[in-house]
Amino acid sequence: MNAPPRTDNTPRTDSAAPPDRPRPRSLSDLFVSFTLLALQGFGGVLAIVQREVVDRKGWLTQDEFIEDWAVAQIMPGPNVVNLSLMIGGRYFGFAGAMAALAGLLTVPLMLVLALVVLHDRFADSAAVAGALHGMAAVCAGLIGAAGLRLVNAFKKSPMPLSWCVAISAAGFILVAFLKCPLAWVLSGLGGLGCILTYRRLKA
Amino acid sequence: MTAPLHLTLDWADWLNLFGHFLTLSMMSVGGAISTTSEMHRFLVDQHHWLTQDQFNQSIALAQAAPGPNVLFVALMGWHVGMNAGSTAAALFGVLVTMVGIMTPSTIITYTAARWGHRNRELRAVRAFKQGMAPIVIALLLSTAWIMASSAAAGTGTVRDVLAHWPLWLTVVVSGLVIWRTRIHLLWLLAAGAVLGALGLI
């Protein structure tokens, strides 16, 4: 697959990527690699992807990984799923994207269904219900922490910090308390954020 | 505990469910988890196809299992089907929700990835990426709030929070620990499971 034409002058450490650099050998190599990768990731697999694909397999350089990750975040869909589509697609086109995606989802899906069947069998147990209850509390914390981590993005935003916080706060109130449909909030407040950012980027 | 549900779903309902997840997929910038509050509104509040317990359990179980977080969507589909009365319906629910949540985002990402990669310095691309950040953060925090308050079987009023202070403390402490340290998530989930199993929170 040819590298896309570069339209900017930012330096790139891999500009002379060696032709013999590692790459997935086949569709089944992609499928197996992403299956193994998914099975290592509890509570999200993004950190694992970086370690496996960049550090161990060398399919992507660190720079390529960061760029691909940025695109994966812009696109709808889970970041790690998007990243797998991009990596698989780069080497084997659409078939590669599907192989990577299938690897990421198939075995973990079967595992999680086995887990829920097991859970339903013991659902009457107060201890099991309590354990799930406790895990839900931790997950609420986890998701909140994921949000707080992203607050760093405010520093890089062309918008003033106060605008970012105001949009976030308004979004939180609309969704958490007023139960507004997501489509309105995304197109309204999200659109407002994009327009404000666009205007500030010009300056 | 909320009472179990016994649903009768016809094809229009399944289609409605499928269409809803198709739409959510297109809006899932920041990952499927950022559309969770919308799933809650649709599945629990509006249609009563899922109980609060099943909703929370879907997310908690998927987090405790290996693999991408998006599998919680499969569990929601599973529970909707089980509420409709059979394992076959549950598997159908998994199919409907997973195909729904995956298809549009996969197509959009696959076709747009190369374009986005080539044009990542474009003003519109940067504006979209950076302009959406405050909303993505708001959605994640909303999800955390909804999960915590429904785990506390309440509506998130001050009285509910005070009445269930050990649970809220767990939420805040685990959030801070995950935010600030590199501790493996499994330890925290295990700790939450033990505290919950002992009936402490």
Short mmCIF file of C-alpha atoms in Angstrom, two decimals:
data_model
loop_
_atom_site.label_atom_id
_atom_site.label_comp_id
_atom_site.label_asym_id
_atom_site.label_seq_id
_atom_site.Cartn_x
_atom_site.Cartn_y
_atom_site.Cartn_z
CA MET A 1 0.00 0.00 0.00
CA ASN A 2 1.51 3.36 -1.02
CA ALA A 3 1.86 6.07 1.58
CA PRO A 4 -0.63 8.90 1.06
CA PRO A 5 0.86 12.12 -0.36
CA ARG A 6 2.13 14.46 2.32
CA THR A 7 0.64 17.91 2.23
CA ASP A 8 2.56 19.48 5.10
CA ASN A 9 6.14 19.89 6.19
CA THR A 10 5.98 18.41 9.67
CA PRO A 11 8.99 16.19 10.30
CA ARG A 12 8.33 12.50 10.49
CA THR A 13 10.86 10.12 11.90
CA ASP A 14 9.74 7.26 9.71
CA SER A 15 9.88 9.19 6.43
CA ALA A 16 12.28 6.57 5.12
CA ALA A 17 10.48 3.50 6.38
CA PRO A 18 12.52 0.47 5.39
CA PRO A 19 10.83 -1.67 2.75
CA ASP A 20 11.48 -4.79 4.83
CA ARG A 21 9.68 -3.48 7.90
CA PRO A 22 7.44 -5.96 9.68
CA ARG A 23 3.86 -6.32 8.47
CA PRO A 24 1.05 -8.79 9.04
CA ARG A 25 1.64 -11.87 6.89
CA SER A 26 -1.97 -12.73 6.06
CA LEU A 27 -5.60 -12.18 6.96
CA SER A 28 -5.41 -15.00 9.50
CA ASP A 29 -2.30 -13.41 11.01
CA LEU A 30 -4.33 -10.20 11.46
CA PHE A 31 -7.27 -12.10 12.94
CA VAL A 32 -5.12 -14.07 15.41
CA SER A 33 -3.02 -11.05 16.36
CA PHE A 34 -6.07 -8.94 17.16
CA THR A 35 -7.74 -11.81 19.01
CA LEU A 36 -4.71 -12.25 21.27
CA LEU A 37 -4.51 -8.51 21.72
CA ALA A 38 -8.17 -8.22 22.70
CA LEU A 39 -7.87 -11.04 25.21
CA GLN A 40 -5.11 -9.18 27.04
CA GLY A 41 -7.17 -6.05 27.49
CA PHE A 42 -9.41 -5.77 30.51
CA GLY A 43 -11.46 -2.62 30.74
CA GLY A 44 -10.31 -1.36 27.37
CA VAL A 45 -7.54 -2.43 25.01
CA LEU A 46 -6.00 0.78 23.73
CA ALA A 47 -2.84 0.62 25.87
CA ILE A 48 -2.37 -2.99 24.81
CA VAL A 49 -2.70 -2.08 21.12
CA GLN A 50 0.16 0.36 21.41
CA ARG A 51 2.39 -2.15 23.16
CA GLU A 52 1.65 -5.00 20.75
CA VAL A 53 1.39 -3.26 17.39
CA VAL A 54 4.13 -0.66 17.90
CA ASP A 55 6.61 -2.08 20.42
CA ARG A 56 6.41 -5.81 19.80
CA LYS A 57 5.28 -6.32 16.21
CA GLY A 58 6.55 -3.08 14.72
CA TRP A 59 3.65 -2.80 12.26
CA LEU A 60 3.43 0.91 13.03
CA THR A 61 5.98 3.42 14.26
CA GLN A 62 5.17 5.47 17.33
CA ASP A 63 4.44 8.52 15.13
CA GLU A 64 2.16 6.57 12.84
CA PHE A 65 0.35 5.20 15.86
CA ILE A 66 -0.30 8.66 17.28
CA GLU A 67 -1.55 9.97 13.94
CA ASP A 68 -3.80 6.96 13.40
CA TRP A 69 -5.11 7.22 16.92
CA ALA A 70 -6.06 10.86 16.33
CA VAL A 71 -8.07 9.86 13.27
CA ALA A 72 -9.60 6.93 15.18
CA GLN A 73 -10.82 9.44 17.76
CA ILE A 74 -12.34 11.82 15.24
CA MET A 75 -14.40 9.02 13.70
CA PRO A 76 -17.51 7.59 15.31
CA GLY A 77 -17.10 4.15 16.83
CA PRO A 78 -14.86 2.77 19.56
CA ASN A 79 -11.30 4.09 19.15
CA VAL A 80 -9.66 0.71 19.29
CA VAL A 81 -12.11 -0.72 16.77
CA ASN A 82 -11.39 2.18 14.44
CA LEU A 83 -7.68 1.68 14.86
CA SER A 84 -7.97 -2.02 14.01
CA LEU A 85 -9.93 -1.14 10.87
CA MET A 86 -7.25 1.31 9.80
CA ILE A 87 -4.35 -1.06 10.44
CA GLY A 88 -6.05 -4.03 8.77
CA GLY A 89 -7.18 -1.88 5.86
CA ARG A 90 -3.71 -0.49 5.26
CA TYR A 91 -2.26 -3.92 4.52
CA PHE A 92 -5.11 -5.94 3.04
CA GLY A 93 -7.82 -3.43 2.11
CA PHE A 94 -11.39 -4.00 3.22
CA ALA A 95 -10.79 -7.72 3.85
CA GLY A 96 -7.95 -6.81 6.19
CA ALA A 97 -10.12 -4.32 8.05
CA MET A 98 -12.79 -6.98 8.52
CA ALA A 99 -10.24 -9.60 9.64
CA ALA A 100 -8.83 -7.27 12.29
CA LEU A 101 -12.31 -6.27 13.45
CA ALA A 102 -13.47 -9.89 13.63
CA GLY A 103 -10.35 -10.79 15.60
CA LEU A 104 -11.02 -8.01 18.06
CA LEU A 105 -14.66 -8.98 18.66
CA THR A 106 -15.36 -12.68 18.05
CA VAL A 107 -13.70 -14.49 20.96
CA PRO A 108 -14.27 -11.69 23.52
CA LEU A 109 -17.96 -11.63 22.54
CA MET A 110 -18.27 -15.35 23.22
CA LEU A 111 -16.49 -14.91 26.55
CA VAL A 112 -18.71 -12.07 27.68
CA LEU A 113 -21.85 -14.02 26.74
CA ALA A 114 -20.56 -17.04 28.69
CA LEU A 115 -20.03 -14.68 31.62
CA VAL A 116 -23.58 -13.31 31.47
CA VAL A 117 -25.08 -16.83 31.27
CA LEU A 118 -23.03 -17.82 34.28
CA HIS A 119 -24.15 -14.70 36.08
CA ASP A 120 -27.83 -15.26 35.31
CA ARG A 121 -27.55 -18.74 36.82
CA PHE A 122 -26.43 -17.21 40.09
CA ALA A 123 -28.48 -14.03 39.87
CA ASP A 124 -30.54 -14.94 42.93
CA SER A 125 -27.47 -14.94 45.12
CA ALA A 126 -27.27 -11.76 47.17
CA ALA A 127 -23.48 -11.93 47.09
CA VAL A 128 -23.36 -12.05 43.29
CA ALA A 129 -25.84 -9.20 42.99
CA GLY A 130 -23.81 -7.25 45.57
CA ALA A 131 -20.56 -7.92 43.72
CA LEU A 132 -22.04 -6.62 40.46
CA HIS A 133 -23.38 -3.62 42.35
CA GLY A 134 -19.90 -2.88 43.68
CA MET A 135 -18.35 -3.36 40.24
CA ALA A 136 -20.89 -0.95 38.75
CA ALA A 137 -19.77 1.68 41.25
CA VAL A 138 -16.14 1.16 40.22
CA CYS A 139 -17.13 1.35 36.54
CA ALA A 140 -18.93 4.64 37.17
CA GLY A 141 -15.66 5.89 38.64
CA LEU A 142 -13.71 4.50 35.69
CA ILE A 143 -15.88 6.27 33.14
CA GLY A 144 -15.71 9.50 35.11
CA ALA A 145 -11.92 9.20 35.23
CA ALA A 146 -11.80 8.68 31.46
CA GLY A 147 -13.69 11.96 31.12
CA LEU A 148 -11.39 13.78 33.54
CA ARG A 149 -8.31 12.53 31.68
CA LEU A 150 -9.60 14.15 28.51
CA VAL A 151 -9.79 17.53 30.24
CA ASN A 152 -6.13 17.87 29.18
CA ALA A 153 -7.49 18.47 25.68
CA PHE A 154 -8.77 21.85 26.92
CA LYS A 155 -5.17 23.08 27.16
CA LYS A 156 -4.64 22.45 23.46
CA SER A 157 -8.01 23.80 22.42
CA PRO A 158 -8.06 27.08 20.50
CA MET A 159 -11.12 27.99 22.60
CA PRO A 160 -10.57 29.76 25.94
CA LEU A 161 -10.70 27.43 28.92
CA SER A 162 -13.87 29.08 30.21
CA TRP A 163 -15.74 28.31 26.97
CA CYS A 164 -14.66 24.67 27.06
CA VAL A 165 -15.78 24.32 30.68
CA ALA A 166 -19.07 26.10 29.95
CA ILE A 167 -19.86 23.78 27.02
CA SER A 168 -18.93 20.70 29.06
CA ALA A 169 -21.01 21.84 32.03
CA ALA A 170 -24.01 22.63 29.83
CA GLY A 171 -23.70 19.24 28.14
CA PHE A 172 -23.52 17.46 31.48
CA ILE A 173 -26.64 19.21 32.78
CA LEU A 174 -28.58 18.60 29.55
CA VAL A 175 -27.72 14.90 29.43
CA ALA A 176 -27.45 13.82 33.07
CA PHE A 177 -30.27 15.88 34.59
CA LEU A 178 -32.58 17.03 31.82
CA LYS A 179 -32.22 13.76 29.86
CA CYS A 180 -32.02 15.54 26.51
CA PRO A 181 -31.63 13.30 23.45
CA LEU A 182 -28.00 12.94 22.45
CA ALA A 183 -28.58 14.01 18.84
CA TRP A 184 -29.69 17.48 19.97
CA VAL A 185 -26.81 17.89 22.37
CA LEU A 186 -24.20 16.67 19.88
CA SER A 187 -25.45 18.76 16.98
CA GLY A 188 -26.28 21.80 19.12
CA LEU A 189 -23.52 22.11 21.70
CA GLY A 190 -21.02 19.99 19.75
CA GLY A 191 -21.68 22.00 16.61
CA LEU A 192 -21.25 25.21 18.59
CA GLY A 193 -17.88 23.94 19.86
CA CYS A 194 -16.77 23.09 16.33
CA ILE A 195 -17.82 26.46 14.92
CA LEU A 196 -16.15 28.40 17.74
CA THR A 197 -12.99 26.33 17.34
CA TYR A 198 -13.03 26.82 13.57
CA ARG A 199 -13.29 30.58 13.93
CA ARG A 200 -10.50 30.73 16.51
CA LEU A 201 -8.22 28.54 14.39
CA LYS A 202 -8.26 31.18 11.65
CA ALA A 203 -6.63 33.73 13.89
CA MET B 1 -33.39 -4.71 42.90
CA THR B 2 -35.86 -3.75 40.25
CA ALA B 3 -38.56 -6.22 39.29
CA PRO B 4 -37.87 -8.52 36.32
CA LEU B 5 -39.38 -7.53 33.01
CA HIS B 6 -41.55 -9.65 30.75
CA LEU B 7 -41.68 -8.11 27.31
CA THR B 8 -43.55 -8.86 24.17
CA LEU B 9 -41.53 -7.52 21.29
CA ASP B 10 -42.81 -7.50 17.74
CA TRP B 11 -40.87 -6.83 14.58
CA ALA B 12 -41.52 -3.11 14.77
CA ASP B 13 -39.90 -3.05 18.21
CA TRP B 14 -36.83 -4.95 17.01
CA LEU B 15 -36.59 -2.61 14.04
CA ASN B 16 -36.90 0.35 16.37
CA LEU B 17 -34.08 -1.06 18.54
CA PHE B 18 -31.91 -1.69 15.47
CA GLY B 19 -32.55 1.78 14.10
CA HIS B 20 -31.73 3.33 17.46
CA PHE B 21 -28.34 1.61 17.62
CA LEU B 22 -27.65 2.51 13.99
CA THR B 23 -28.17 6.17 14.90
CA LEU B 24 -26.12 5.85 18.08
CA SER B 25 -23.28 4.35 16.05
CA MET B 26 -23.08 7.46 13.90
CA MET B 27 -23.02 9.64 17.01
CA SER B 28 -20.47 7.56 18.93
CA VAL B 29 -17.58 9.99 18.59
CA GLY B 30 -15.40 9.16 21.57
CA GLY B 31 -16.53 5.56 21.62
CA ALA B 32 -19.76 3.69 22.23
CA ILE B 33 -19.48 4.45 25.94
CA SER B 34 -20.15 8.14 25.29
CA THR B 35 -23.61 7.25 23.95
CA THR B 36 -24.44 5.23 27.07
CA SER B 37 -26.58 7.92 28.63
CA GLU B 38 -28.67 7.96 25.45
CA MET B 39 -29.00 4.15 25.61
CA HIS B 40 -30.21 4.54 29.17
CA ARG B 41 -32.78 7.13 28.16
CA PHE B 42 -34.06 4.93 25.32
CA LEU B 43 -33.90 1.43 26.83
CA VAL B 44 -34.65 2.07 30.50
CA ASP B 45 -36.58 5.34 30.76
CA GLN B 46 -38.54 5.43 27.53
CA HIS B 47 -39.26 1.83 26.47
CA HIS B 48 -38.68 -0.07 29.74
CA TRP B 49 -36.93 -2.83 27.82
CA LEU B 50 -34.14 -3.05 30.40
CA THR B 51 -34.10 -2.70 34.18
CA GLN B 52 -31.62 -0.42 35.94
CA ASP B 53 -29.87 -3.52 37.26
CA GLN B 54 -29.51 -5.05 33.83
CA PHE B 55 -28.26 -1.78 32.42
CA ASN B 56 -25.55 -1.38 35.05
CA GLN B 57 -24.71 -5.06 34.98
CA SER B 58 -24.13 -4.97 31.22
CA ILE B 59 -21.47 -2.31 31.61
CA ALA B 60 -19.91 -3.85 34.72
CA LEU B 61 -19.66 -7.36 33.23
CA ALA B 62 -18.19 -6.10 29.94
CA GLN B 63 -15.57 -4.14 31.87
CA ALA B 64 -14.69 -7.20 33.91
CA ALA B 65 -14.18 -9.30 30.78
CA PRO B 66 -11.33 -8.97 28.28
CA GLY B 67 -11.94 -7.26 24.97
CA PRO B 68 -13.17 -3.90 23.76
CA ASN B 69 -15.63 -2.07 26.02
CA VAL B 70 -18.19 -1.91 23.20
CA LEU B 71 -19.23 -5.47 24.10
CA PHE B 72 -21.47 -4.00 26.79
CA VAL B 73 -23.81 -3.24 23.89
CA ALA B 74 -24.05 -6.97 23.16
CA LEU B 75 -25.06 -7.58 26.78
CA MET B 76 -27.80 -4.96 26.57
CA GLY B 77 -29.14 -6.74 23.49
CA TRP B 78 -28.86 -10.04 25.33
CA HIS B 79 -30.92 -8.76 28.27
CA VAL B 80 -33.59 -7.21 26.06
CA GLY B 81 -33.96 -10.60 24.35
CA MET B 82 -34.03 -12.48 27.65
CA ASN B 83 -36.72 -10.12 28.91
CA ALA B 84 -38.65 -11.05 25.76
CA GLY B 85 -38.56 -14.62 26.92
CA SER B 86 -35.94 -16.86 25.31
CA THR B 87 -32.26 -17.51 24.69
CA ALA B 88 -32.93 -17.38 20.95
CA ALA B 89 -34.38 -13.89 21.38
CA ALA B 90 -31.37 -12.99 23.51
CA LEU B 91 -28.96 -14.05 20.76
CA PHE B 92 -31.08 -12.15 18.28
CA GLY B 93 -30.83 -9.13 20.57
CA VAL B 94 -27.03 -9.43 20.55
CA LEU B 95 -27.09 -9.56 16.75
CA VAL B 96 -29.42 -6.57 16.42
CA THR B 97 -27.57 -4.31 18.84
CA MET B 98 -24.03 -5.26 17.82
CA VAL B 99 -24.64 -5.06 14.07
CA GLY B 100 -26.47 -1.79 14.70
CA ILE B 101 -23.75 -0.18 16.80
CA MET B 102 -20.91 -1.41 14.55
CA THR B 103 -22.09 -0.98 10.96
CA PRO B 104 -22.39 2.78 10.36
CA SER B 105 -19.29 3.68 12.37
CA THR B 106 -17.27 0.97 10.61
CA ILE B 107 -18.30 2.17 7.15
CA ILE B 108 -17.76 5.83 8.01
CA THR B 109 -14.39 5.16 9.59
CA TYR B 110 -13.15 2.88 6.85
CA THR B 111 -14.06 5.25 4.04
CA ALA B 112 -13.02 8.42 5.86
CA ALA B 113 -9.81 7.22 7.53
CA ARG B 114 -7.57 7.70 4.54
CA TRP B 115 -9.13 11.04 3.71
CA GLY B 116 -8.77 12.17 7.33
CA HIS B 117 -5.18 10.99 7.41
CA ARG B 118 -4.29 12.91 4.29
CA ASN B 119 -6.09 16.05 5.42
CA ARG B 120 -5.34 16.04 9.12
CA GLU B 121 -3.85 19.54 8.93
CA LEU B 122 -7.04 20.87 7.35
CA ARG B 123 -8.73 23.53 9.45
CA ALA B 124 -12.11 21.82 9.38
CA VAL B 125 -10.64 18.50 10.54
CA ARG B 126 -8.81 20.15 13.44
CA ALA B 127 -11.88 22.21 14.35
CA PHE B 128 -14.06 19.10 14.45
CA LYS B 129 -11.58 17.13 16.53
CA GLN B 130 -10.89 19.88 19.06
CA GLY B 131 -14.37 21.39 19.06
CA MET B 132 -16.01 18.12 20.02
CA ALA B 133 -13.77 17.56 23.04
CA PRO B 134 -15.92 19.43 25.63
CA ILE B 135 -18.99 17.42 24.61
CA VAL B 136 -17.18 14.09 24.71
CA ILE B 137 -16.07 14.93 28.26
CA ALA B 138 -19.60 15.97 29.23
CA LEU B 139 -20.98 12.68 27.90
CA LEU B 140 -18.49 10.57 29.84
CA LEU B 141 -19.20 12.44 33.07
CA SER B 142 -22.97 12.12 32.46
CA THR B 143 -22.59 8.38 32.04
CA ALA B 144 -20.63 8.14 35.28
CA TRP B 145 -23.33 10.14 37.06
CA ILE B 146 -26.21 8.08 35.66
CA MET B 147 -24.49 4.79 36.48
CA ALA B 148 -23.65 5.85 40.01
CA SER B 149 -27.09 7.23 40.79
CA SER B 150 -28.89 4.24 39.33
CA ALA B 151 -26.56 1.87 41.21
CA ALA B 152 -27.68 3.76 44.29
CA ALA B 153 -31.27 3.07 43.16
CA GLY B 154 -31.96 6.76 43.29
CA THR B 155 -32.40 9.75 41.09
CA GLY B 156 -29.24 11.53 42.15
CA THR B 157 -30.87 13.98 44.55
CA VAL B 158 -28.85 15.19 47.51
CA ARG B 159 -30.88 12.96 49.84
CA ASP B 160 -30.13 9.87 47.74
CA VAL B 161 -26.46 10.67 47.67
CA LEU B 162 -26.35 11.03 51.45
CA ALA B 163 -28.37 7.87 51.96
CA HIS B 164 -25.95 5.86 49.82
CA TRP B 165 -22.74 7.59 50.79
CA PRO B 166 -20.55 4.41 50.83
CA LEU B 167 -21.44 3.75 47.20
CA TRP B 168 -20.77 7.32 46.12
CA LEU B 169 -17.52 7.28 48.06
CA THR B 170 -16.54 4.13 46.13
CA VAL B 171 -17.34 5.86 42.84
CA VAL B 172 -15.30 8.95 43.71
CA VAL B 173 -12.35 7.05 45.18
CA SER B 174 -12.11 4.59 42.30
CA GLY B 175 -12.40 7.45 39.83
CA LEU B 176 -9.59 9.36 41.53
CA VAL B 177 -7.39 6.27 41.80
CA ILE B 178 -7.88 5.41 38.12
CA TRP B 179 -7.33 9.01 37.11
CA ARG B 180 -4.18 9.50 39.14
CA THR B 181 -2.45 6.11 39.19
CA ARG B 182 -1.57 3.33 36.78
CA ILE B 183 -3.05 0.58 38.95
CA HIS B 184 -4.53 -2.31 36.99
CA LEU B 185 -8.28 -1.92 36.63
CA LEU B 186 -8.89 -5.53 37.66
CA TRP B 187 -7.72 -4.81 41.23
CA LEU B 188 -10.30 -2.05 41.61
CA LEU B 189 -13.07 -4.13 40.06
CA ALA B 190 -12.17 -6.96 42.43
CA ALA B 191 -12.20 -4.59 45.39
CA GLY B 192 -15.61 -3.25 44.32
CA ALA B 193 -16.90 -6.80 43.90
CA VAL B 194 -15.71 -7.80 47.39
CA LEU B 195 -17.18 -4.68 49.04
CA GLY B 196 -20.44 -5.29 47.21
CA ALA B 197 -20.56 -9.02 47.95
CA LEU B 198 -20.08 -8.27 51.65
CA GLY B 199 -22.97 -5.83 51.45
CA LEU B 200 -20.82 -2.88 52.51
CA ILE B 201 -21.84 -0.58 49.66
#
